[in-house]
CSV table of C-alpha atoms in Angstrom, one decimal:
chain,number,residue,atom,x,y,z
A,1,MET,CA,-3.1,-25.4,9.4
A,2,LEU,CA,-3.4,-27.2,12.7
A,3,ALA,CA,-1.2,-24.6,14.2
A,4,LEU,CA,-3.2,-21.8,12.8
A,5,LEU,CA,-6.1,-23.1,13.8
A,6,ASP,CA,-4.6,-23.2,17.4
A,7,GLU,CA,-3.6,-19.5,17.1
A,8,GLN,CA,-7.2,-18.7,15.7
A,9,ARG,CA,-8.5,-19.9,18.8
A,10,GLU,CA,-5.8,-18.7,21.1
A,11,PHE,CA,-6.9,-15.2,19.5
A,12,GLU,CA,-11.1,-15.9,20.4
A,13,GLY,CA,-10.1,-16.8,24.0
A,14,ALA,CA,-7.8,-13.5,24.4
A,15,LEU,CA,-11.1,-11.4,23.2
A,16,GLY,CA,-13.3,-13.6,25.7
A,17,ALA,CA,-11.1,-12.6,28.4
A,18,LEU,CA,-10.9,-9.5,27.3
A,19,ALA,CA,-14.9,-8.9,27.0
A,20,ARG,CA,-15.4,-10.3,30.5
A,21,GLN,CA,-12.5,-7.4,31.8
A,22,GLN,CA,-14.4,-4.5,30.5
A,23,GLN,CA,-17.5,-6.1,31.8
A,24,MET,CA,-16.2,-5.6,35.8
A,25,LEU,CA,-15.1,-1.9,34.7
A,26,ALA,CA,-18.5,-1.4,33.3
A,27,VAL,CA,-20.3,-2.7,36.2
A,28,LEU,CA,-17.7,-1.0,38.8
A,29,LEU,CA,-18.7,2.7,36.6
A,30,SER,CA,-22.8,1.8,36.8
A,31,ASP,CA,-22.0,1.4,40.8
A,32,GLU,CA,-20.4,5.0,40.5
A,33,LEU,CA,-22.9,6.4,38.2
A,34,ALA,CA,-25.7,5.2,40.3
A,35,ALA,CA,-24.3,6.6,43.6
A,36,ARG,CA,-23.5,10.1,41.5
A,37,LEU,CA,-26.8,9.8,40.1
A,38,SER,CA,-28.7,10.0,43.9
A,39,ALA,CA,-26.0,13.1,45.2
A,40,VAL,CA,-28.1,15.3,41.9
A,41,ARG,CA,-31.3,13.8,42.5
A,42,ARG,CA,-30.6,15.1,46.4
A,43,ASP,CA,-30.1,18.1,45.5
A,44,ALA,CA,-32.9,18.9,43.0
A,45,LEU,CA,-34.8,17.9,45.8
A,46,LEU,CA,-33.0,20.7,48.0
A,47,VAL,CA,-34.0,23.0,45.3
A,48,ALA,CA,-37.4,22.3,45.1
A,49,ASP,CA,-37.4,22.8,48.3
A,50,ASP,CA,-35.8,25.9,48.4
A,51,VAL,CA,-37.8,27.5,45.6
A,52,SER,CA,-41.1,26.2,47.6
A,53,ALA,CA,-39.8,28.1,50.8
A,54,GLY,CA,-40.2,31.2,48.0
A,55,HIS,CA,-36.2,32.0,48.0
A,56,GLY,CA,-34.4,30.5,44.7
A,57,PRO,CA,-31.6,27.6,45.2
A,58,SER,CA,-28.4,28.7,47.5
A,59,VAL,CA,-24.9,29.6,46.1
A,60,GLY,CA,-23.4,26.7,46.7
A,61,MET,CA,-26.1,25.0,44.2
A,62,ARG,CA,-24.9,27.5,41.6
A,63,LYS,CA,-21.6,27.4,41.8
A,64,ALA,CA,-22.0,23.3,41.4
A,65,TYR,CA,-24.3,23.1,38.6
A,66,PRO,CA,-23.7,25.4,35.5
A,67,SER,CA,-27.7,25.5,35.6
A,68,ILE,CA,-30.6,25.1,37.4
A,69,GLU,CA,-34.1,25.4,35.9
A,70,VAL,CA,-37.3,24.6,37.8
A,71,ARG,CA,-40.8,24.4,35.5
A,72,GLY,CA,-43.8,23.3,36.3
A,73,ALA,CA,-45.6,20.0,34.4
A,74,SER,CA,-46.9,22.2,31.6
A,75,GLU,CA,-43.7,23.9,30.8
A,76,THR,CA,-41.2,22.4,28.1
A,77,ALA,CA,-37.2,22.1,28.8
A,78,PRO,CA,-35.0,24.0,27.0
A,79,SER,CA,-33.0,21.9,23.5
A,80,VAL,CA,-29.8,23.7,24.3
A,81,ARG,CA,-27.4,23.5,26.9
A,82,PRO,CA,-23.6,24.3,27.3
A,83,PRO,CA,-21.0,22.3,25.9
A,84,ARG,CA,-19.7,19.2,27.9
A,85,THR,CA,-22.8,19.1,30.2
A,86,MET,CA,-25.8,16.1,30.4
A,87,SER,CA,-29.2,17.5,31.6
A,88,VAL,CA,-30.5,15.9,34.6
A,89,ARG,CA,-34.3,16.4,35.6
A,90,VAL,CA,-35.8,15.1,38.6
A,91,PRO,CA,-39.5,15.4,39.8
A,92,SER,CA,-40.2,16.8,42.8
A,93,THR,CA,-43.2,16.0,45.0
A,94,GLU,CA,-44.9,19.2,44.1
A,95,GLY,CA,-45.6,18.5,40.6
A,96,ARG,CA,-42.2,20.6,39.5
A,97,THR,CA,-39.1,19.3,37.3
A,98,VAL,CA,-36.4,20.2,38.4
A,99,GLU,CA,-33.6,20.3,36.1
A,100,LEU,CA,-29.4,20.3,36.7
A,101,THR,CA,-27.0,20.6,33.9
A,102,VAL,CA,-24.6,18.2,35.1
A,103,PRO,CA,-20.9,18.7,33.8
A,104,VAL,CA,-19.8,15.4,32.1
A,105,ALA,CA,-16.3,15.1,33.5
A,106,TRP,CA,-17.9,14.9,37.7
A,107,LEU,CA,-20.2,12.3,36.0
A,108,MET,CA,-18.4,10.5,34.6
A,109,GLY,CA,-15.3,11.1,37.1
A,110,PRO,CA,-14.1,7.6,37.4
A,111,SER,CA,-14.1,7.0,33.8
A,112,THR,CA,-11.6,9.8,32.6
A,113,ARG,CA,-8.9,7.7,35.4
A,114,ILE,CA,-9.2,4.4,33.6
A,115,GLU,CA,-9.7,5.9,30.1
A,116,ARG,CA,-7.1,5.0,27.8
A,117,PRO,CA,-6.2,6.9,24.2
A,118,GLU,CA,-6.4,4.9,21.5
A,119,GLU,CA,-6.9,1.8,23.9
A,120,LEU,CA,-10.1,2.4,26.0
A,121,VAL,CA,-13.1,4.6,25.7
A,122,VAL,CA,-15.8,4.6,28.5
A,123,LEU,CA,-19.5,5.9,27.2
A,124,VAL,CA,-22.6,6.7,29.1
A,125,ARG,CA,-26.3,7.4,27.9
A,126,PRO,CA,-29.1,9.2,28.9
A,127,PRO,CA,-32.2,8.0,29.8
A,128,ASP,CA,-34.9,8.4,26.2
A,129,GLU,CA,-31.3,9.2,24.3
A,130,VAL,CA,-29.7,7.8,20.9
A,131,LEU,CA,-26.7,9.0,21.5
A,132,TRP,CA,-24.0,8.2,23.4
A,133,GLN,CA,-21.9,10.7,25.6
A,134,ALA,CA,-17.9,10.4,25.8
A,135,ALA,CA,-16.3,12.1,29.1
A,136,ASP,CA,-14.7,14.7,26.5
A,137,GLY,CA,-18.3,15.8,25.8
A,138,ARG,CA,-18.2,14.3,22.4
A,139,GLN,CA,-22.1,12.9,21.1
A,140,ILE,CA,-21.6,9.7,19.2
A,141,GLY,CA,-23.9,7.1,17.7
A,142,SER,CA,-23.1,3.5,18.4
A,143,GLU,CA,-25.4,1.3,16.3
A,144,PRO,CA,-23.3,-1.8,17.5
A,145,LEU,CA,-23.5,-1.1,21.0
A,146,THR,CA,-27.3,0.0,20.8
A,147,LEU,CA,-28.5,-3.3,19.8
A,148,ALA,CA,-26.5,-4.9,22.4
A,149,VAL,CA,-28.9,-2.7,25.2
A,150,ASN,CA,-31.7,-3.3,23.4
A,151,GLU,CA,-31.0,-7.5,23.2
A,152,GLY,CA,-30.2,-7.7,26.8
A,153,ARG,CA,-26.4,-8.7,25.8
A,154,ASP,CA,-23.7,-7.8,28.6
A,155,THR,CA,-20.9,-7.6,25.8
A,156,THR,CA,-20.6,-7.5,22.2
A,157,ARG,CA,-17.7,-7.0,19.6
A,158,LEU,CA,-17.6,-4.1,16.8
A,159,GLU,CA,-15.6,-3.7,13.7
A,160,ARG,CA,-13.2,-1.7,12.8
A,161,ASP,CA,-15.2,1.0,11.2
A,162,ASP,CA,-17.3,1.1,14.3
A,163,ALA,CA,-14.3,1.4,16.5
A,164,VAL,CA,-12.7,3.9,14.7
A,165,VAL,CA,-16.5,6.1,15.2
A,166,LEU,CA,-15.6,5.6,19.0
A,167,GLY,CA,-11.9,6.8,18.4
A,168,LEU,CA,-10.0,3.7,18.8
A,169,PRO,CA,-8.0,2.3,16.1
A,170,ASN,CA,-8.8,0.9,13.0
A,171,ARG,CA,-8.9,-2.5,14.4
A,172,ARG,CA,-11.5,-4.9,15.8
A,173,ALA,CA,-12.6,-3.7,19.5
A,174,VAL,CA,-15.0,-5.4,22.3
A,175,ALA,CA,-17.4,-3.6,24.6
A,176,ALA,CA,-19.3,-4.5,27.6
A,177,VAL,CA,-22.8,-2.3,28.8
A,178,ALA,CA,-24.3,-2.2,31.9
A,179,THR,CA,-27.4,-0.4,33.3
A,180,THR,CA,-27.7,1.6,36.0
A,181,ASP,CA,-31.4,2.2,37.4
A,182,GLY,CA,-31.5,6.1,38.6
A,183,GLY,CA,-35.5,5.2,40.4
A,184,PRO,CA,-37.6,8.5,39.0
A,185,LEU,CA,-34.0,9.7,36.9
A,186,GLY,CA,-34.8,7.0,34.5
A,187,LEU,CA,-32.6,3.8,33.0
A,188,TRP,CA,-28.7,5.2,32.6
A,189,THR,CA,-26.2,2.7,30.3
A,190,THR,CA,-22.6,2.1,30.5
A,191,ALA,CA,-20.6,1.2,28.3
A,192,VAL,CA,-17.0,0.1,28.1
A,193,VAL,CA,-15.5,-0.2,24.8
A,194,ALA,CA,-11.3,-1.6,24.0
A,195,SER,CA,-9.9,-1.8,20.9
A,196,ALA,CA,-8.1,-5.8,20.6
A,197,SER,CA,-5.3,-4.6,18.9
A,198,GLN,CA,-2.7,-5.9,20.8
A,199,GLU,CA,-4.1,-9.0,20.6
A,200,ARG,CA,-4.9,-8.8,16.8
A,201,ASP,CA,-1.0,-7.7,16.7
A,202,ARG,CA,-0.3,-11.1,18.5
A,203,TRP,CA,-2.0,-13.3,15.6
A,204,ASP,CA,-0.5,-11.4,12.8
A,205,ARG,CA,2.4,-11.8,13.8
A,206,ALA,CA,1.7,-15.9,15.1
A,207,ARG,CA,0.5,-15.7,11.0
A,208,GLY,CA,3.6,-13.9,9.7
A,209,ARG,CA,5.9,-17.0,11.0
A,210,LEU,CA,3.6,-20.0,9.7
A,211,LEU,CA,3.7,-18.1,6.9
A,212,ILE,CA,7.1,-17.6,6.3
A,213,GLY,CA,7.7,-20.9,7.1
A,214,VAL,CA,5.6,-21.8,4.1
A,215,LEU,CA,6.9,-19.5,1.8
A,216,VAL,CA,10.9,-20.5,2.3
A,217,PRO,CA,10.1,-23.9,0.9
A,218,CYS,CA,7.9,-22.5,-1.8
A,219,ALA,CA,10.8,-19.5,-2.5
A,220,LEU,CA,13.6,-22.4,-2.9
A,221,ILE,CA,11.8,-24.0,-5.5
A,222,VAL,CA,10.9,-21.5,-7.5
A,223,ALA,CA,14.4,-20.1,-6.8
A,224,PHE,CA,15.6,-23.9,-8.5
A,225,GLY,CA,12.9,-23.5,-11.6
A,226,ALA,CA,13.4,-20.0,-12.7
A,227,THR,CA,16.2,-21.2,-14.7
A,228,ALA,CA,14.4,-23.8,-16.6
A,229,LEU,CA,11.8,-21.0,-17.2
A,230,ARG,CA,13.7,-17.7,-18.1
A,231,ARG,CA,14.5,-19.4,-21.8
A,232,GLN,CA,10.7,-19.7,-22.0
A,233,ARG,CA,9.8,-16.7,-20.8
A,234,ARG,CA,12.3,-15.6,-23.8
A,235,GLU,CA,10.9,-16.9,-26.2
A,236,LEU,CA,7.1,-16.2,-25.2
A,237,GLU,CA,8.1,-12.1,-24.9
A,238,LEU,CA,9.1,-12.9,-28.1
A,239,GLU,CA,5.8,-14.7,-29.4
A,240,LYS,CA,4.2,-11.5,-28.2
A,241,GLN,CA,6.3,-8.7,-29.7
A,242,LEU,CA,5.6,-10.6,-32.7
A,243,ALA,CA,2.1,-10.6,-32.5
A,244,LEU,CA,1.8,-7.6,-31.2
A,245,ALA,CA,3.6,-6.1,-34.4
A,246,ALA,CA,1.4,-8.6,-36.5
A,247,LEU,CA,-1.6,-7.0,-34.9
A,248,VAL,CA,-0.5,-3.2,-35.7
A,249,ARG,CA,0.1,-4.1,-38.9
A,250,GLU,CA,-3.2,-5.8,-39.5
A,251,SER,CA,-5.4,-2.5,-37.4
A,252,ASP,CA,-3.2,-0.4,-39.7
A,253,GLU,CA,-4.5,-2.3,-42.7
A,254,ARG,CA,-8.1,-2.1,-41.7
A,255,LEU,CA,-8.0,1.4,-41.2
A,256,SER,CA,-6.2,2.0,-44.4
A,257,ARG,CA,-8.7,0.0,-46.5
A,258,ALA,CA,-11.6,1.5,-43.9
A,259,SER,CA,-10.6,5.2,-45.4
A,260,ARG,CA,-10.0,4.5,-48.2
A,261,ALA,CA,-13.6,2.6,-48.6
A,262,ALA,CA,-15.2,6.0,-46.8
A,263,THR,CA,-13.5,8.3,-49.3
A,264,THR,CA,-14.7,6.5,-52.2
A,265,GLY,CA,-18.2,7.2,-50.9
A,266,THR,CA,-17.3,10.6,-50.2
A,267,LEU,CA,-16.4,10.9,-53.3
A,268,ALA,CA,-19.2,8.9,-55.4
A,269,MET,CA,-21.8,11.1,-53.6
A,270,GLY,CA,-20.3,14.0,-54.8
A,271,ILE,CA,-20.7,12.9,-58.4
A,272,ALA,CA,-24.2,11.8,-58.0
A,273,HIS,CA,-24.7,15.5,-56.6
A,274,GLU,CA,-23.2,17.2,-59.7
A,275,ILE,CA,-24.3,14.7,-62.3
A,276,SER,CA,-27.7,14.8,-60.9
A,277,THR,CA,-28.3,18.4,-61.5
A,278,PRO,CA,-28.1,18.2,-65.3
A,279,LEU,CA,-29.7,14.9,-65.6
A,280,GLY,CA,-33.1,16.6,-64.2
A,281,VAL,CA,-32.7,19.5,-67.0
A,282,ILE,CA,-32.1,16.5,-69.5
A,283,VAL,CA,-34.9,14.6,-68.5
A,284,GLY,CA,-37.6,17.9,-67.9
A,285,ARG,CA,-36.2,18.7,-71.4
A,286,ALA,CA,-36.7,15.5,-73.5
A,287,GLU,CA,-40.3,15.6,-71.6
A,288,GLN,CA,-40.7,18.7,-73.1
A,289,LEU,CA,-39.8,17.6,-76.9
A,290,ALA,CA,-42.2,14.7,-76.3
A,291,THR,CA,-45.0,16.5,-75.9
A,292,ARG,CA,-44.5,18.8,-79.0
A,293,VAL,CA,-43.1,16.6,-81.9
A,294,GLY,CA,-46.3,15.4,-82.8
A,295,GLU,CA,-46.6,12.7,-85.3
A,296,ASP,CA,-43.0,12.4,-86.3
A,297,PRO,CA,-42.1,9.4,-85.4
A,298,ARG,CA,-38.1,10.2,-85.8
A,299,ALA,CA,-38.4,13.4,-83.4
A,300,ALA,CA,-40.5,11.0,-80.7
A,301,ARG,CA,-37.9,7.7,-80.7
A,302,ALA,CA,-35.2,10.5,-80.3
A,303,ALA,CA,-36.4,12.4,-77.6
A,304,ARG,CA,-37.7,9.0,-75.8
A,305,THR,CA,-34.1,7.6,-76.0
A,306,ILE,CA,-32.6,11.2,-74.9
A,307,SER,CA,-35.3,9.7,-71.5
A,308,GLU,CA,-34.2,6.3,-71.3
A,309,GLN,CA,-30.2,7.2,-72.1
A,310,ALA,CA,-30.7,9.4,-69.4
A,311,ASP,CA,-32.2,7.0,-66.8
A,312,ARG,CA,-29.5,4.5,-67.4
A,313,ILE,CA,-27.3,7.1,-66.9
A,314,THR,CA,-29.1,7.7,-63.2
A,315,GLN,CA,-29.1,3.9,-62.4
A,316,VAL,CA,-24.9,3.5,-63.4
A,317,VAL,CA,-24.6,6.1,-61.0
A,318,ARG,CA,-26.8,4.6,-58.1
A,319,GLY,CA,-24.9,1.7,-58.6
A,320,PHE,CA,-21.8,2.8,-58.3
A,321,LEU,CA,-22.6,4.6,-55.6
A,322,ASP,CA,-23.8,1.7,-54.0
A,323,LEU,CA,-20.8,-0.5,-54.8
A,324,ALA,CA,-18.8,2.3,-53.3
A,325,ARG,CA,-20.5,2.0,-50.2
A,326,GLY,CA,-20.4,-1.4,-50.2
A,327,GLY,CA,-24.4,-1.9,-50.3
A,328,SER,CA,-27.3,0.0,-48.6
A,329,PRO,CA,-26.3,0.5,-45.5
A,330,SER,CA,-28.4,-1.8,-43.0
A,331,LEU,CA,-29.6,-0.4,-39.8
A,332,ARG,CA,-30.0,-2.7,-36.9
A,333,PRO,CA,-29.4,-2.7,-33.5
A,334,VAL,CA,-26.0,-1.3,-32.0
A,335,ASP,CA,-24.9,-1.3,-29.0
A,336,PRO,CA,-23.0,2.2,-28.3
A,337,GLY,CA,-20.6,0.5,-26.6
A,338,ASP,CA,-19.7,-1.8,-29.1
A,339,VAL,CA,-18.9,1.7,-31.2
A,340,ALA,CA,-16.2,2.9,-28.5
A,341,ARG,CA,-14.9,0.1,-27.9
A,342,GLY,CA,-14.1,-1.7,-31.5
A,343,ALA,CA,-13.1,2.2,-32.4
A,344,LEU,CA,-10.7,2.3,-29.3
A,345,ARG,CA,-9.4,-1.4,-30.2
A,346,LEU,CA,-8.7,0.5,-34.3
A,347,VAL,CA,-6.7,3.6,-32.6
A,348,GLU,CA,-5.1,2.9,-29.6
A,349,HIS,CA,-2.0,1.3,-31.5
A,350,ARG,CA,-1.5,5.2,-32.8
A,351,PHE,CA,-1.8,6.5,-29.3
A,352,VAL,CA,1.1,4.6,-28.0
A,353,ALA,CA,3.2,5.4,-31.1
A,354,ALA,CA,2.2,9.3,-30.4
A,355,ARG,CA,2.8,9.0,-26.8
A,356,VAL,CA,-0.4,10.7,-26.1
A,357,ALA,CA,-3.2,9.0,-23.6
A,358,LEU,CA,-6.7,7.3,-24.7
A,359,VAL,CA,-8.9,7.3,-22.0
A,360,SER,CA,-13.0,6.3,-22.2
A,361,LEU,CA,-16.1,6.5,-20.0
A,362,VAL,CA,-19.0,4.8,-21.4
A,363,ASP,CA,-22.5,5.2,-19.2
A,364,GLU,CA,-23.2,1.8,-18.3
A,365,GLU,CA,-27.0,2.3,-19.1
A,366,VAL,CA,-27.1,3.9,-22.6
A,367,PRO,CA,-30.4,3.0,-25.3
A,368,THR,CA,-29.5,0.7,-28.3
A,369,LEU,CA,-28.9,2.3,-31.9
A,370,ALA,CA,-29.9,1.3,-35.0
A,371,GLY,CA,-27.4,1.9,-37.8
A,372,ASP,CA,-24.2,0.3,-39.3
A,373,LEU,CA,-21.6,-0.8,-36.6
A,374,ARG,CA,-19.0,-0.5,-39.4
A,375,LEU,CA,-19.8,3.2,-40.0
A,376,LEU,CA,-20.3,4.5,-36.6
A,377,GLU,CA,-17.2,2.8,-35.6
A,378,HIS,CA,-15.4,4.4,-38.6
A,379,ALA,CA,-16.8,8.3,-37.6
A,380,VAL,CA,-16.0,7.3,-34.0
A,381,VAL,CA,-11.9,6.4,-35.3
A,382,ASN,CA,-11.6,9.6,-37.3
A,383,LEU,CA,-12.7,11.8,-34.9
A,384,LEU,CA,-10.2,9.9,-32.5
A,385,LEU,CA,-7.2,10.1,-35.1
A,386,ASN,CA,-7.7,13.6,-35.7
A,387,ALA,CA,-7.4,14.4,-31.9
A,388,CYS,CA,-4.0,12.0,-31.9
A,389,GLU,CA,-2.6,14.5,-34.7
A,390,ALA,CA,-3.3,17.3,-32.9
A,391,SER,CA,-2.1,16.6,-29.7
A,392,GLY,CA,1.5,16.7,-28.5
A,393,PRO,CA,3.4,13.5,-25.9
A,394,GLY,CA,2.6,13.6,-22.9
A,395,THR,CA,-1.4,15.1,-23.4
A,396,GLN,CA,-4.5,13.4,-23.2
A,397,VAL,CA,-7.5,12.1,-25.4
A,398,ALA,CA,-10.8,11.5,-23.4
A,399,LEU,CA,-13.9,9.4,-25.6
A,400,SER,CA,-17.0,9.9,-23.7
A,401,VAL,CA,-20.3,7.7,-24.7
A,402,ARG,CA,-23.3,9.0,-22.7
A,403,ARG,CA,-27.8,9.2,-22.7
A,404,ALA,CA,-28.5,12.9,-24.1
A,405,ASP,CA,-31.6,13.4,-25.8
A,406,ALA,CA,-33.4,10.6,-26.3
A,407,GLY,CA,-30.4,9.3,-28.5
A,408,VAL,CA,-26.4,8.8,-27.7
A,409,ASP,CA,-23.6,11.0,-27.6
A,410,PHE,CA,-19.6,10.2,-28.9
A,411,ILE,CA,-17.9,13.0,-27.3
A,412,VAL,CA,-13.9,13.1,-28.2
A,413,GLU,CA,-12.1,15.5,-26.0
A,414,ASP,CA,-8.3,16.4,-26.7
A,415,ARG,CA,-6.3,19.2,-25.6
A,416,GLY,CA,-4.2,20.3,-28.7
A,417,ALA,CA,-4.5,23.3,-30.2
A,418,GLY,CA,-7.9,23.8,-30.4
A,419,ILE,CA,-10.3,24.8,-34.0
A,420,ARG,CA,-10.4,28.0,-35.1
A,421,PRO,CA,-14.1,29.3,-34.8
A,422,GLU,CA,-14.4,30.8,-38.4
A,423,ASP,CA,-12.5,27.1,-39.7
A,424,ILE,CA,-15.8,25.7,-38.3
A,425,ALA,CA,-18.0,25.9,-40.6
A,426,ARG,CA,-15.9,24.8,-43.4
A,427,ALA,CA,-14.7,21.5,-42.1
A,428,THR,CA,-16.5,19.3,-42.5
A,429,GLU,CA,-16.4,20.5,-46.4
A,430,PRO,CA,-14.9,17.5,-48.7
A,431,PHE,CA,-11.5,18.4,-49.2
A,432,PHE,CA,-11.4,21.8,-46.7
A,433,THR,CA,-7.3,20.7,-44.6
A,434,THR,CA,-5.6,23.2,-41.9
A,435,LYS,CA,-3.2,20.5,-41.6
A,436,PRO,CA,0.0,20.4,-44.3
A,437,GLU,CA,-0.3,17.1,-44.5
A,438,GLY,CA,-4.4,16.3,-44.7
A,439,SER,CA,-6.5,15.4,-47.2
A,440,GLY,CA,-9.5,17.1,-46.1
A,441,LEU,CA,-11.8,14.0,-46.2
A,442,GLY,CA,-11.7,12.6,-42.5
A,443,LEU,CA,-14.5,14.7,-41.2
A,444,ALA,CA,-16.8,15.4,-44.3
A,445,ILE,CA,-16.6,11.4,-43.6
A,446,VAL,CA,-17.6,11.3,-40.7
A,447,HIS,CA,-20.2,14.2,-41.4
A,448,GLU,CA,-21.6,11.7,-44.4
A,449,ILE,CA,-22.1,8.8,-41.9
A,450,VAL,CA,-23.8,10.8,-39.5
A,451,ASN,CA,-26.8,12.0,-41.9
A,452,ILE,CA,-27.2,8.5,-43.0
A,453,HIS,CA,-27.9,7.3,-39.3
A,454,ARG,CA,-30.4,11.0,-39.1
A,455,GLY,CA,-27.9,12.0,-36.8
A,456,SER,CA,-25.7,15.7,-36.0
A,457,LEU,CA,-22.1,16.4,-35.9
A,458,VAL,CA,-21.2,19.5,-33.6
A,459,LEU,CA,-17.1,20.8,-33.2
A,460,GLU,CA,-16.5,23.4,-31.1
A,461,PRO,CA,-13.2,24.7,-29.0
A,462,HIS,CA,-12.7,22.9,-26.0
A,463,GLU,CA,-12.7,25.3,-22.9
A,464,GLY,CA,-8.8,25.1,-21.6
A,465,GLY,CA,-7.7,24.8,-25.0
A,466,GLY,CA,-8.2,22.0,-27.9
A,467,THR,CA,-11.2,20.7,-29.6
A,468,ARG,CA,-14.3,19.0,-28.7
A,469,ALA,CA,-16.6,17.1,-31.5
A,470,ARG,CA,-19.9,15.9,-31.1
A,471,ILE,CA,-21.5,13.1,-32.5
A,472,HIS,CA,-25.2,12.7,-31.2
A,473,VAL,CA,-27.4,9.2,-32.8
A,474,PRO,CA,-30.8,9.1,-32.3
A,475,ALA,CA,-31.8,6.0,-30.1
A,476,GLN,CA,-33.6,3.1,-32.4
A,477,GLY,CA,-37.2,3.8,-32.6
A,478,GLU,CA,-36.4,7.4,-32.3
A,479,GLU,CA,-35.4,7.5,-36.0
A,480,SER,CA,-38.1,7.2,-37.5
A,481,SER,CA,-39.9,9.6,-35.6
A,482,ASP,CA,-37.4,12.1,-36.5
A,483,ALA,CA,-37.9,11.3,-40.3
């Protein structure tokens, strides 16, 4: 650890020395820039004199500068200039402004000789501008350099991302800045930025040597202990496999129990529906008879007995229906994420056995539902099992839970053979199936559960093949308004 601290101190010292070197370069380049700006100012004043004398700039001036503009005090400067150039505006004694477009390569002449690709870069920032100008014509924004100038610091350090923006390697860098007072031309700033990759590589090598010195003894200790741990690891692996097998059996049993209960509920609801119509006819006829028997006590008693027995049948059917359902659904606050996670746990082993990938995406902000967690979970389980059976090995089934229309959508998508449009209307009918070994009750169960929760079930072919099943359940508080 002490050796690592020593190496860290040496690394920091190397960065400090590198920063001082760049500071010296920045000062030298700033002096050179001041001399070249002075020459530009002199040429601008000569141009102003030529214009005052009634003739334009000389041929030599036009060859030296790509663009020469002389404007009055009220005229505005154009915003477009040739690439790889900078504009230098010089006020003349007669109220005019002479704008010379100067090639960047000439104004930053010495910089091109000291720049080294991926090691050192030189930048210049003209007065009243935010972007820095590179020798190759690039205009770059650098917040660390601008902050150092604003705070009056001569040196600063750049993080990896800031160095990459300047064209340096993805390593930390050090920079030095120097300001050039151009008089009427304003304050120009020169920045020299150097990558600290070599210093960082040296630090990484030292740290690597130290880590090797620590890891080798640790590796020897681990090697001696590996023999003793191997047998324990085999025993733990066996226990894990046994626990996994028990969990699979338990999940299968839970699925079987839930499926049997839901199937019984569906049959009970069908029986209740079929019996309710004739019972209604019987009760109606008994009421008609009761109004016509007059004073005949035997006929009145018979009509009353018919009504009482019909009511008894109704109560028996309702009791059987409640028993099959496990009691009336208890509508309580339900987290849609819990529904999805519970369903995934129940069917995960089925997908592993079928070699079908199962992915899920649950939005972070979905509203709370009012419903029965077990029923909603079972509805999603049925859709996932249908999708698994329709998918071949190597394919994928996706479960998505998202906010939609003042409620929540549970969407199951597979890439199987898909559902035919003519089968969609009958898919939720009990005992309708297109599978040779299907019972035809899965989607019927889902449909009934969704109806209990005042939701909707939509089946449709998926684009590109497969089926898309969507359950929509209104959010808590919305079901009462829908009712």
